[in-house]
Coordinates of C-alpha atoms and ligand atoms in Angstrom, one line a residue:
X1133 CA -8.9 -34.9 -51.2
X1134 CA -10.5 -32.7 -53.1
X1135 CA -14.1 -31.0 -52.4
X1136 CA -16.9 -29.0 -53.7
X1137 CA -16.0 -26.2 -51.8
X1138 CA -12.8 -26.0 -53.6
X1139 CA -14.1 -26.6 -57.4
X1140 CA -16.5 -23.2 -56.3
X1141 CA -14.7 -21.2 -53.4
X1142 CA -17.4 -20.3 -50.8
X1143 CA -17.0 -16.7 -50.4
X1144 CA -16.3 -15.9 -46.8
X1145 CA -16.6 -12.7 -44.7
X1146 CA -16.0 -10.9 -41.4
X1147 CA -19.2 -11.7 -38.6
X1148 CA -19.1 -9.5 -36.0
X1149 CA -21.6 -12.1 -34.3
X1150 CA -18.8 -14.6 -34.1
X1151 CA -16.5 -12.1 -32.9
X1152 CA -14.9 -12.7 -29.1
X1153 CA -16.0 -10.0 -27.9
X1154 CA -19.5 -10.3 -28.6
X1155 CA -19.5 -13.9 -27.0
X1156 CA -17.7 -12.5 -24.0
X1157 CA -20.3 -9.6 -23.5
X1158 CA -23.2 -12.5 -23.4
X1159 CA -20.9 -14.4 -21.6
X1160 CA -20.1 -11.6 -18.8
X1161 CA -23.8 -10.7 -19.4
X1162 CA -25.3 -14.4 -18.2
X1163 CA -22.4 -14.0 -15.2
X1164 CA -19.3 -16.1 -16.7
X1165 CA -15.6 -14.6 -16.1
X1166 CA -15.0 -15.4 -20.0
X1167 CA -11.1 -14.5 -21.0
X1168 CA -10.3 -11.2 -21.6
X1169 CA -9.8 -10.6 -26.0
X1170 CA -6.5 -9.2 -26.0
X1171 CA -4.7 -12.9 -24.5
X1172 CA -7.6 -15.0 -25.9
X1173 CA -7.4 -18.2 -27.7
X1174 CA -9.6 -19.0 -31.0
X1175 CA -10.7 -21.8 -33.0
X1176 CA -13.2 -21.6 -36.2
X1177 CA -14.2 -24.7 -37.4
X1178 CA -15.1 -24.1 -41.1
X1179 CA -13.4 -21.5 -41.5
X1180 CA -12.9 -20.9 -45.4
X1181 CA -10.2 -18.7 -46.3
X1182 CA -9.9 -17.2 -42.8
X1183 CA -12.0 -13.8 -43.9
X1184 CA -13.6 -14.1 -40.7
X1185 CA -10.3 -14.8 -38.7
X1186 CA -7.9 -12.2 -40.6
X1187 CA -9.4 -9.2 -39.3
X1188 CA -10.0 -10.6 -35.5
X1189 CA -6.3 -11.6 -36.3
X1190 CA -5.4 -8.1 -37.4
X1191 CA -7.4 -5.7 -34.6
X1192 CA -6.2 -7.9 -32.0
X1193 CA -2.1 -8.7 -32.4
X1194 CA -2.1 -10.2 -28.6
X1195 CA -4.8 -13.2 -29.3
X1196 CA -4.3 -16.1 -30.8
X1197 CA -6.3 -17.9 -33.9
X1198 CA -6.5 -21.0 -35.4
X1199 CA -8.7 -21.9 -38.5
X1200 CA -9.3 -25.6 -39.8
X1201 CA -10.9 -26.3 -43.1
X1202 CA -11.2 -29.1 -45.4
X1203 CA -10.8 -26.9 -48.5
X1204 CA -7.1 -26.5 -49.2
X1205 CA -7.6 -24.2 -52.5
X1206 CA -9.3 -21.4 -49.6
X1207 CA -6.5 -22.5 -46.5
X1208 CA -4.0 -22.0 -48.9
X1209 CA -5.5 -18.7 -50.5
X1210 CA -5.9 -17.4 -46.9
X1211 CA -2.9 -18.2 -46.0
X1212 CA -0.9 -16.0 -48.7
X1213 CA -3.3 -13.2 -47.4
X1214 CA -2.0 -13.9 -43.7
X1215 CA 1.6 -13.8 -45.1
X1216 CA 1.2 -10.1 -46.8
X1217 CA 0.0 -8.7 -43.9
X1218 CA 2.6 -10.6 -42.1
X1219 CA 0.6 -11.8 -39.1
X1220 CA 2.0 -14.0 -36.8
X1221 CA -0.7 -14.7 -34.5
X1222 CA -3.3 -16.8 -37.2
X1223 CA -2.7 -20.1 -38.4
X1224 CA -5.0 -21.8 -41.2
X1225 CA -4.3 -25.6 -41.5
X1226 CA -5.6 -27.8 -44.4
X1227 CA -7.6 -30.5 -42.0
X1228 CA -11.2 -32.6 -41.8
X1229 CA -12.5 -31.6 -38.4
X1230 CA -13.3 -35.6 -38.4
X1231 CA -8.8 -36.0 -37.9
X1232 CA -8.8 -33.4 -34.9
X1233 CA -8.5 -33.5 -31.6
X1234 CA -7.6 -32.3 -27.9
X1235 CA -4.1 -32.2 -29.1
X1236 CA -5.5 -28.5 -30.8
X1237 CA -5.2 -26.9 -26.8
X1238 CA -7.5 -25.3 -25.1
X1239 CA -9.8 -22.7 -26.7
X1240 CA -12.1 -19.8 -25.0
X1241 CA -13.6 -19.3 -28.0
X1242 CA -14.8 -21.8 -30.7
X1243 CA -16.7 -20.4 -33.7
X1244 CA -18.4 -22.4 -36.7
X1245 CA -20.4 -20.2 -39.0
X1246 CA -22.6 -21.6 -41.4
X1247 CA -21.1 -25.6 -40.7
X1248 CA -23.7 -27.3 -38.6
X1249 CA -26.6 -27.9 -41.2
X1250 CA -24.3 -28.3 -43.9
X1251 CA -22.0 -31.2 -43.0
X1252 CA -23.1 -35.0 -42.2
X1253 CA -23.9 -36.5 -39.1
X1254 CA -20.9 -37.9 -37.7
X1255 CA -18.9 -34.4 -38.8
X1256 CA -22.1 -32.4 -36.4
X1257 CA -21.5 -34.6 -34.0
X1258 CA -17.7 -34.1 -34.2
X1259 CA -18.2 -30.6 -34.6
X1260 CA -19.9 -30.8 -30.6
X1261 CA -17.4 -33.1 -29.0
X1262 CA -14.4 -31.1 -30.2
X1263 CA -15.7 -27.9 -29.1
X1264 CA -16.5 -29.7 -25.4
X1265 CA -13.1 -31.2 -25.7
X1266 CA -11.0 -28.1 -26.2
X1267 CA -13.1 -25.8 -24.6
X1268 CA -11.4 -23.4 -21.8
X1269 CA -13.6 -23.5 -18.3
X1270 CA -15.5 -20.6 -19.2
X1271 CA -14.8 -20.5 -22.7
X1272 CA -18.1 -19.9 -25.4
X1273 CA -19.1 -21.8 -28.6
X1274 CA -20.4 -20.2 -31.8
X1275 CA -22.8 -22.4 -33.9
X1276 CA -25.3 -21.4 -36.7
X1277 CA -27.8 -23.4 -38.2
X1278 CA -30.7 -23.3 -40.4
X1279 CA -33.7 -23.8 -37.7
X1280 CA -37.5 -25.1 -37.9
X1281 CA -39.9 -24.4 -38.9
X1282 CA -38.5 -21.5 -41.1
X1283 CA -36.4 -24.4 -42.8
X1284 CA -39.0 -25.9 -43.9
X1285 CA -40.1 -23.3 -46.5
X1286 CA -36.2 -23.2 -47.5
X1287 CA -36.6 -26.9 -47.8
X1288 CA -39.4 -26.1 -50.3
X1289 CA -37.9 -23.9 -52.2
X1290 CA -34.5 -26.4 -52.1
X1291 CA -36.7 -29.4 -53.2
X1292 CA -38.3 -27.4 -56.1
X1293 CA -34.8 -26.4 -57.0
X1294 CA -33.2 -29.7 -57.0
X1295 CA -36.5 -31.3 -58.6
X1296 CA -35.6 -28.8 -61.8
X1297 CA -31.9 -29.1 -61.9
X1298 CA -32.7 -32.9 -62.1
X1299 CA -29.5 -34.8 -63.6
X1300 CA -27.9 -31.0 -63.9
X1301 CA -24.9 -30.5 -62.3
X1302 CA -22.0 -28.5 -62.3
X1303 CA -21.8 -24.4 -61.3
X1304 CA -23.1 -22.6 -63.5
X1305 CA -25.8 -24.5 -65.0
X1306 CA -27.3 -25.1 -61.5
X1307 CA -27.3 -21.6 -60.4
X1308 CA -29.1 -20.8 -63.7
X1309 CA -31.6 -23.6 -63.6
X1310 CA -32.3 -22.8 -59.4
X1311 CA -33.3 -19.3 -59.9
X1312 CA -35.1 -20.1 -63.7
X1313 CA -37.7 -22.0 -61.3
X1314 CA -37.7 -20.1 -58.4
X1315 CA -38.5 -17.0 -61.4
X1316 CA -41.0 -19.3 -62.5
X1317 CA -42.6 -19.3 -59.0
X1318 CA -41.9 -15.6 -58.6
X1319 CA -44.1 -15.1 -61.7
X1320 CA -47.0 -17.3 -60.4
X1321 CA -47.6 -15.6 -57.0
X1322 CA -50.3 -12.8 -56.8
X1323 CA -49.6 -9.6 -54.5
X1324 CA -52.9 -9.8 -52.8
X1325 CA -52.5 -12.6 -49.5
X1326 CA -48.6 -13.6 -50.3
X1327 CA -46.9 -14.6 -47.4
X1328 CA -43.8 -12.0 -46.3
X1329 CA -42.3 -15.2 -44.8
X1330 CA -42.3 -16.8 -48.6
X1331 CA -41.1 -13.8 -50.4
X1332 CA -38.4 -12.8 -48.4
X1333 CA -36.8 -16.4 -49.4
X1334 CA -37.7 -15.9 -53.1
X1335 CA -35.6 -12.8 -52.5
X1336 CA -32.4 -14.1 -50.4
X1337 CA -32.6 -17.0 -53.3
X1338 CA -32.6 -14.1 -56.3
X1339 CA -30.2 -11.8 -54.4
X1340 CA -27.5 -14.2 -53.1
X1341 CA -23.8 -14.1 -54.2
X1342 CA -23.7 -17.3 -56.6
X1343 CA -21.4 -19.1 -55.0
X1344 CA -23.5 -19.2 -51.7
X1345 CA -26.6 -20.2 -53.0
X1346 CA -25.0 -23.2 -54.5
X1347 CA -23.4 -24.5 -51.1
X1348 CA -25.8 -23.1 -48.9
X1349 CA -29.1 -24.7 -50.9
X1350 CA -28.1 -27.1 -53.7
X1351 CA -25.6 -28.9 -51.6
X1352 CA -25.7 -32.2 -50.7
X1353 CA -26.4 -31.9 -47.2
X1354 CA -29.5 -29.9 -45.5
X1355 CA -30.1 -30.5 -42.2
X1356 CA -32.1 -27.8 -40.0
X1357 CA -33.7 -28.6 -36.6
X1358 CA -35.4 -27.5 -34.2
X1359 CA -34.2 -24.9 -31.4
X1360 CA -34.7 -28.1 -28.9
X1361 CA -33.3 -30.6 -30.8
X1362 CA -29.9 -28.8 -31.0
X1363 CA -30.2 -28.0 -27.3
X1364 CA -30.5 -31.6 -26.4
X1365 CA -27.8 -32.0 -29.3
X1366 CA -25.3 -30.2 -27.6
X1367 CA -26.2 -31.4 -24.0
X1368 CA -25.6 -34.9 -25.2
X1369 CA -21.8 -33.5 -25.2
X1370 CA -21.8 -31.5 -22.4
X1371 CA -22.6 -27.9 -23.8
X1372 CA -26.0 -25.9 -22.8
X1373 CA -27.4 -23.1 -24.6
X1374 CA -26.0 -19.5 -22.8
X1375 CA -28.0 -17.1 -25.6
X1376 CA -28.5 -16.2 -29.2
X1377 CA -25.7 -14.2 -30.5
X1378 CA -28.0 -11.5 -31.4
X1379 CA -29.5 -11.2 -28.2
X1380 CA -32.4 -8.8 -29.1
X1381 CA -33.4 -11.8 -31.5
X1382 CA -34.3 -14.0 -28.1
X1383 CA -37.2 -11.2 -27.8
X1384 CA -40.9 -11.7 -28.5
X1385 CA -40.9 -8.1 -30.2
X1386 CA -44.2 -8.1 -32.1
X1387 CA -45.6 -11.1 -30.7
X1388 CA -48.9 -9.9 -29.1
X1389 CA -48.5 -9.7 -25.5
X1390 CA -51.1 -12.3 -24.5
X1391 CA -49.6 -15.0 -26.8
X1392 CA -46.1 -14.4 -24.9
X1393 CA -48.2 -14.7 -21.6
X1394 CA -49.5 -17.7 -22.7
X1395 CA -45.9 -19.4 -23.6
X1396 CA -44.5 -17.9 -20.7
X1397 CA -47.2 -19.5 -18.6
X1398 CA -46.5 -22.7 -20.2
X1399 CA -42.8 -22.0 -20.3
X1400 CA -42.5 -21.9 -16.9
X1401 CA -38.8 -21.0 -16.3
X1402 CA -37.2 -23.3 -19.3
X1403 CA -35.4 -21.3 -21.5
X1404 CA -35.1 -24.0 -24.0
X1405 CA -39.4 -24.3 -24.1
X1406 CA -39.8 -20.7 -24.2
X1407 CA -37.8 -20.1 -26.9
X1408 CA -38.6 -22.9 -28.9
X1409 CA -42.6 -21.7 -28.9
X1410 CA -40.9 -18.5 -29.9
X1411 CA -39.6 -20.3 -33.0
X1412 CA -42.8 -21.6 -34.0
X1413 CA -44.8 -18.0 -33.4
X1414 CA -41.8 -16.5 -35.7
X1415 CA -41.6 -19.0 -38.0
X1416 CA -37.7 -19.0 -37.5
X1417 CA -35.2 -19.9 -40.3
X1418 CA -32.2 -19.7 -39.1
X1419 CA -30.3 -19.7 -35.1
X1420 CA -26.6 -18.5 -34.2
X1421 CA -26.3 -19.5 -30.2
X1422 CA -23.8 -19.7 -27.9
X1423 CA -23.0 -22.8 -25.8
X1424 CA -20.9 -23.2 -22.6
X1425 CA -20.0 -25.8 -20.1
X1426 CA -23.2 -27.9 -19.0
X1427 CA -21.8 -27.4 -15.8
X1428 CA -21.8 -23.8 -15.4
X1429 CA -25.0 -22.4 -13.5
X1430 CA -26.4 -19.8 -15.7
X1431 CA -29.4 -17.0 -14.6
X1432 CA -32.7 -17.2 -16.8
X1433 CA -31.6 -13.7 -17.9
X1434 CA -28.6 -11.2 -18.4
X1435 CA -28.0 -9.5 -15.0
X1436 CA -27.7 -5.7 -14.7
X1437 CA -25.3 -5.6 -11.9
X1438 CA -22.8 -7.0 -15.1
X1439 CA -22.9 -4.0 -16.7
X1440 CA -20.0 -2.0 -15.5
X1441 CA -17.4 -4.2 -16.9
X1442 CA -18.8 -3.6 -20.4
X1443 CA -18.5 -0.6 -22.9
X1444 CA -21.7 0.8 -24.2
X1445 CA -22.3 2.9 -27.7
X1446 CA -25.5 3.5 -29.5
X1447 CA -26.1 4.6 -33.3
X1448 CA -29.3 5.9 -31.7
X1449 CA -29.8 9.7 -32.8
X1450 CA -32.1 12.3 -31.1
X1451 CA -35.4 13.3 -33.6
X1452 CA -35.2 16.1 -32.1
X1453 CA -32.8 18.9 -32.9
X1454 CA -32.2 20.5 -29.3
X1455 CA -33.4 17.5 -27.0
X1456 CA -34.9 18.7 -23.9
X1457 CA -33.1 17.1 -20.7
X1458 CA -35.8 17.9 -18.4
X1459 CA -38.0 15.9 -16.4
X1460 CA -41.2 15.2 -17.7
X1461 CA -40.1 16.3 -21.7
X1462 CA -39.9 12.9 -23.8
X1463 CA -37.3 12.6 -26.0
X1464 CA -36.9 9.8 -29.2
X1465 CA -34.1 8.5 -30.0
X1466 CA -34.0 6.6 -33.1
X1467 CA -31.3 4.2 -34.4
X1468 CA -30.7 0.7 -36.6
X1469 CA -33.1 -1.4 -38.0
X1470 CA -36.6 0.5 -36.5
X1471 CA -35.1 -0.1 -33.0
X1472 CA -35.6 3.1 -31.0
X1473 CA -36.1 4.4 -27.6
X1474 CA -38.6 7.1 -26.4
X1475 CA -38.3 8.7 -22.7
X1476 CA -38.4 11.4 -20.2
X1477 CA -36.3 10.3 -17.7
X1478 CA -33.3 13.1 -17.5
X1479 CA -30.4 10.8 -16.9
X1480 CA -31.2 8.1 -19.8
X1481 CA -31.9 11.2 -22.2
X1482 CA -28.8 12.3 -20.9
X1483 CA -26.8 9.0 -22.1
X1484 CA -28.5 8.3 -25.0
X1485 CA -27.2 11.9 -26.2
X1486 CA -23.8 11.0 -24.7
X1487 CA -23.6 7.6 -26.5
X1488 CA -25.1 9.5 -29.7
X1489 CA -22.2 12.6 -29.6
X1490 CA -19.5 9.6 -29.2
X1491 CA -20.6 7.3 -31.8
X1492 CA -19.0 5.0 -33.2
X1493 CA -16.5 5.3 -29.9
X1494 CA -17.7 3.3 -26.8
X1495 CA -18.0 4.6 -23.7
X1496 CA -17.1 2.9 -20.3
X1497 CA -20.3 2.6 -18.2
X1498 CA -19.0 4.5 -15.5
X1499 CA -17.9 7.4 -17.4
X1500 CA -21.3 7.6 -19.2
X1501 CA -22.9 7.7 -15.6
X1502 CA -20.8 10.3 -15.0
X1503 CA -21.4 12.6 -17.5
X1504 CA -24.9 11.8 -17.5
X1505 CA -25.4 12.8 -14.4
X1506 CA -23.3 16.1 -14.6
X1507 CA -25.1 16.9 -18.2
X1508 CA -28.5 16.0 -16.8
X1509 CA -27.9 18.2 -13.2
X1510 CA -28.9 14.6 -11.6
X1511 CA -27.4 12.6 -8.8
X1512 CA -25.8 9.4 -10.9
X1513 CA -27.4 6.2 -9.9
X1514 CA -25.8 3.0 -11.3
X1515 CA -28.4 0.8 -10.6
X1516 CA -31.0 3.1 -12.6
X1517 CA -28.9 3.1 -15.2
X1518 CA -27.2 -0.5 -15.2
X1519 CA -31.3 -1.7 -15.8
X1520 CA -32.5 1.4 -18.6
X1521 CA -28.8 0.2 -20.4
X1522 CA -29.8 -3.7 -20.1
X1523 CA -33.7 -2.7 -21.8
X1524 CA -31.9 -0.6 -24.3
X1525 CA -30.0 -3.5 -25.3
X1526 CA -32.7 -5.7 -25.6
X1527 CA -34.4 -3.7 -27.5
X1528 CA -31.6 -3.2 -29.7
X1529 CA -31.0 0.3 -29.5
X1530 CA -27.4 0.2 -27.5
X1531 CA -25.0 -2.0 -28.5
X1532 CA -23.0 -3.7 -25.3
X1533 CA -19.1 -4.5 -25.8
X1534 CA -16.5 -6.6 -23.6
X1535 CA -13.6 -4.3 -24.5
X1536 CA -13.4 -0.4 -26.1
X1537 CA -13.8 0.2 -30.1
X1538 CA -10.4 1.3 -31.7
X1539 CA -12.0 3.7 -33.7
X1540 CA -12.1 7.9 -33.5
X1541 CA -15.5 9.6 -33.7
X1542 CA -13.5 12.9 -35.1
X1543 CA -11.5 13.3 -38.1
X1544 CA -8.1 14.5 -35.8
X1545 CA -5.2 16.7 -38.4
X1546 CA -3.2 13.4 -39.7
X1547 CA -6.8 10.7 -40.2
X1548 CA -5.5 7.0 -39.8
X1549 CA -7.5 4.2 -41.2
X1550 CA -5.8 0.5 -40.0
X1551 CA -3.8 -1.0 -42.9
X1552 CA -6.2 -3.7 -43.4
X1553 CA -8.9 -1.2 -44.4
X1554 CA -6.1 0.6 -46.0
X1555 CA -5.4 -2.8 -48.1
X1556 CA -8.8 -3.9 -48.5
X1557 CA -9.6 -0.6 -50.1
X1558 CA -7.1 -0.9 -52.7
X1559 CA -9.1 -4.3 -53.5
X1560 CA -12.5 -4.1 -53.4
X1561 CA -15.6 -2.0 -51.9
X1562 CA -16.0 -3.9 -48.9
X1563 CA -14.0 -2.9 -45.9
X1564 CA -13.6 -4.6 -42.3
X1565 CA -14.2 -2.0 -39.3
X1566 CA -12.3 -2.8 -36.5
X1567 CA -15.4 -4.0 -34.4
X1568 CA -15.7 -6.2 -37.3
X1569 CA -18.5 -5.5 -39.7
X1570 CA -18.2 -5.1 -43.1
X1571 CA -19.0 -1.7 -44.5
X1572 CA -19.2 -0.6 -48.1
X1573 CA -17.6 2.1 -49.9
X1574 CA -19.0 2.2 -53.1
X1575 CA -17.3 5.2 -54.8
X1576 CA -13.9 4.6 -55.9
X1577 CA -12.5 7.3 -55.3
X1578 CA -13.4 7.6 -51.4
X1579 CA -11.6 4.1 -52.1
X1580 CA -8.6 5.7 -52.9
X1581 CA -8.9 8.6 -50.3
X1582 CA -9.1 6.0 -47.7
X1583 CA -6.1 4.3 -49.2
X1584 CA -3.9 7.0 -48.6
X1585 CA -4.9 7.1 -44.6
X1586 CA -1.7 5.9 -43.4
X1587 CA -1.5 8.7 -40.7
X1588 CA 1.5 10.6 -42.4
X1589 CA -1.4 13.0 -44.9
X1590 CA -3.1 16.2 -43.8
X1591 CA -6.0 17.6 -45.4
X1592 CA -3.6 19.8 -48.0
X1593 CA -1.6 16.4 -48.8
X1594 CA -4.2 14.3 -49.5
X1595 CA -6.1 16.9 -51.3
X1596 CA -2.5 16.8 -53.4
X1597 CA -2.1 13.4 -54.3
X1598 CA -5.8 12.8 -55.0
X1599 CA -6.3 15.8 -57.9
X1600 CA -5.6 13.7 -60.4
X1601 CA -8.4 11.3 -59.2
X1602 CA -11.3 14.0 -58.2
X1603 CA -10.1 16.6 -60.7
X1604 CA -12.1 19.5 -58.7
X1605 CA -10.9 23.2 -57.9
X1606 CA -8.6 22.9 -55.0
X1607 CA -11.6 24.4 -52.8
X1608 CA -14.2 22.3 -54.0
X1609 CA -11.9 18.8 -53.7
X1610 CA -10.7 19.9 -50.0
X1611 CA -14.5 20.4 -49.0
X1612 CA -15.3 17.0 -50.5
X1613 CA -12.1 15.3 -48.5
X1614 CA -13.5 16.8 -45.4
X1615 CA -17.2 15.4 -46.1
X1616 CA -15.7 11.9 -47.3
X1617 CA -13.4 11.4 -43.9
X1618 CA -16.2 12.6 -41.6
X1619 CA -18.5 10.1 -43.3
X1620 CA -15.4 7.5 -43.0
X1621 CA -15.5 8.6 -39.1
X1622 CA -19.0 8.0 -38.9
X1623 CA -18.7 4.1 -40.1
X1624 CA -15.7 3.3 -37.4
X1625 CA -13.0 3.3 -40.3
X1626 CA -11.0 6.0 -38.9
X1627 CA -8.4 5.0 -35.9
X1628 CA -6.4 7.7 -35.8
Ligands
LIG2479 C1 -20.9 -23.2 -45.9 S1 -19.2 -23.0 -45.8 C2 -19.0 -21.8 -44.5 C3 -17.7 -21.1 -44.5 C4 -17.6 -20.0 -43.5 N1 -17.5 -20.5 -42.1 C5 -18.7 -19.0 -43.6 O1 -19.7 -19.1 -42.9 O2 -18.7 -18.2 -44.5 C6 -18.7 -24.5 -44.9 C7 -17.2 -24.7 -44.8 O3 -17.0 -25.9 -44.0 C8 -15.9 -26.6 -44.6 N2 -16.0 -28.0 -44.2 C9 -17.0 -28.9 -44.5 N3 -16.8 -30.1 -43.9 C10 -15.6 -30.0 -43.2 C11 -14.8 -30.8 -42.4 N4 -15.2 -32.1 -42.2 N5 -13.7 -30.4 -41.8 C12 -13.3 -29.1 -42.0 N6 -14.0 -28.2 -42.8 C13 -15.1 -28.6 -43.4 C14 -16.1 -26.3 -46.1 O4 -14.9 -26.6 -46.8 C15 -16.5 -24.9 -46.1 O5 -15.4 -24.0 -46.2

């Protein structure tokens, strides 16, 4: 059978916050013993043309994957990808989720990205009971969905597009007619007293890769709901909620701090209440949580003393240009999106310029105590630490990991990017890192610099067979390779 998502291929990518190893992190986090990555077993529901799966596949040649989709043009067209690379450990199979069953095995993780609000009501339901049914004892389950209230001003902006498009159909001609309207509602909004919340969709709707915005909002199904109509969704098949994938997206952040005294008052200890009043304050849109067994007894929050069996690195930089480790000095240290930390505590300034010298490497907690301490001239104390590390993470700053990066932070005399980078670059400018986000590398011929990475090129060698591409002085083109790996370095692509 044929379907819409193979008359206009849905164009699928790596998300690191479906990756394993960010659900075991929450899952060792909320104090499960979920499987270690390197002998885990995977299942994506939905899963395209395995972009999401071939890199997880790739980085981690001891696991096992299995995709299912219902679109056989992208199983098959992921599956001639599997075959060049020639791995053995990811399956795709041409299937409706609707025909599966236990007879999969047993997972200990199940992703499905982007499926939930976009399939039919017996297929959700299906999606919940086969995760429950092949789900390992402390195994985790990935689900997005578009959440409310948020969805309703997609729903608004759906509805005005599908009101337009009328008896239109067909690619092209919807895509067209969607954004003519939502152009024509651009046009009509004044600056002064516009709602951030309504522009920001007008912009994901004028921004989005084509193909997306005609699955993701002209489709035939929309179905968002509400944070606790998804909890008592999945309890209904034996899952409870563990976290939000992005766990710094469970915090209030700017919510003023008597409103979240308020809902925490009314909250009580219910996680689900709590964060459903978030939800309304934030006007959420969309949600990407982690279930478990119902059975499991879970904390109300991530425990500290789970810290050192977890990998910690920080894009986090010091403002300052000398940072002054002593007591009493603060020190900022400032990384992604805003997030940033400010402190005069010796040890944490200590480890925050650890984790920032290391980046994009991850350090083991105990060795960043360590050397903490010893850079810092303090005893170490893990507790101290275990608790600055968990408020770092919730704020964002640190990133938390179940098992080490495969990635160098220096450029080392032979540079090794991994040959799915390697392959990817002769493609296209978006590359996989091996944690799993997508990076881009605009400039073509850094493209073809990191092509050549294969491990067997020094400095002089590639600065060889790239002059015909750069055509510089030799001086000036072996200054630019330098620059161009260290940036490389910088993004995780380097291995070797
Ligand atoms: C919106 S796309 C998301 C793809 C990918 N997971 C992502 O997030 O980029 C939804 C995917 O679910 C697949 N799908 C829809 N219904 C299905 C079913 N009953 N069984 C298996 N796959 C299905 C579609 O073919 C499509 O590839």
């Amino acid at each position: 059978m044929s379907t819409l998502y193979d008359e206009v291929l849905y164009p699928n990518a790596p998300f690191s916050q479906t990756h394993p190893d960010r659900l075991a992190t929450l899952a060792t986090l909320f104090g499960m013993d979920p499987a270690p990555i390197h002998g885990c077993r995977v299942l994506e529901l939905g899963c395209g043309d395995g972009q999401n799966l071939i890199p997880m596949a790739f980085e981690n040649p001891t696991a096992q994957f299995l995709g299912l989709d219902i679109a056989g043009v992208a199983i098959r067209a992921g599956n001639q990808e599997i075959a060049t690379l020639g791995l053995t450990n990811l399956r795709l199979e041409h299937a409706d989720i609707l025909d599966a069953g236990p007879e999969l095995g047993t997972f200990d993780y199940v992703i499905a990205h982007g499926f939930y609000s976009w399939v039919p009501e017996p297929v959700r339901d299906k999606l919940l009971a086969l995760a429950k049914a092949v789900l390992a004892p402390h195994g985790v389950v990935f689900v997005s969905y578009n959440a409310l209230p948020g969805g309703r001003i997609r729903q608004m902006f759906r509805d005005m597009m599908l009101f337009h498009l009328g008896p239109v159909t067909g690619f092209e001609a919807g895509i067209q007619g969607a954004r003519q309207v939502v152009g024509w509602f651009q046009a009509s909004q004044h600056s002064e007293g516009e709602s951030s919340i309504i522009q920001a969709q007008v912009d994901s709707i004028m921004e989005r890769q084509p193909e997306c915005l005609y699955h993701d909002e002209l489709g035939s199904v929309y179905h968002p709901v509400y944070f606790q109509e998804f909890a008592a969704h999945a309890a209904r098949f034996g899952l409870q909620f563990l976290s939000e994938a992005n766990y710094f997206e469970m915090q209030p952040r700017s919510l003023p701090a008597a409103v979240v005294a308020e809902i925490d008052r009314v909250a009580g200890s219910d996680r689900i209440v709590r964060d459903q009043y978030l939800d309304f304050m934030k006007c959420r849109m969309f949600r990407q949580s982690l279930l478990c067994h119902h059975s499991i007894v879970l904390p109300e929050a991530p425990l500290a003393a789970r810290l050192p069996s977890l990998f910690v690195c920080s894009a986090a930089k010091p403002v300052s240009a000398k940072p002054d480790l002593s007591s009493g000095v603060a020190e900022e240290f400032r990384g992604e999106r805003g997030a940033g930390v400010t402190t005069a505590h010796p040890l944490t300034k200590a480890a925050m310029l650890l984790l920032a010298e290391a980046w994009p490497q991850t350090l083991s907690t105990g060795d960043l105590l360590a050397a903490a301490s010893r850079l810092a001239g303090q005893p170490p104390d893990p507790q101290g630490l275990a608790h600055i590390l968990l408020s770092a993470y919730t704020a964002g700053v640190i990133e938390l990991h179940a098992q080490p990066a495969h990635c160098v932070a220096r450029v080392s005399q032979f540079p090794t990017a991994s040959e799915l980078a390697r392959s990817q670059a002769r493609r296209g400018r978006l590359i996989t890192t091996p944690r799993h986000a997508t990076v881009e590398v605009a400039d073509e011929k850094v493209r073809a610099l990191l092509a050549l990475l294969d491990g067997t090129h020094d400095v002089a060698a590639l600065a060889h067979e790239l002059q015909p591409v750069f055509q510089l002085p030799e001086d000036e083109l072996v200054k630019g390779i330098q620059l161009n790996l260290t940036l490389l370095a910088g993004m995780g692509l380097l291995v070797g």
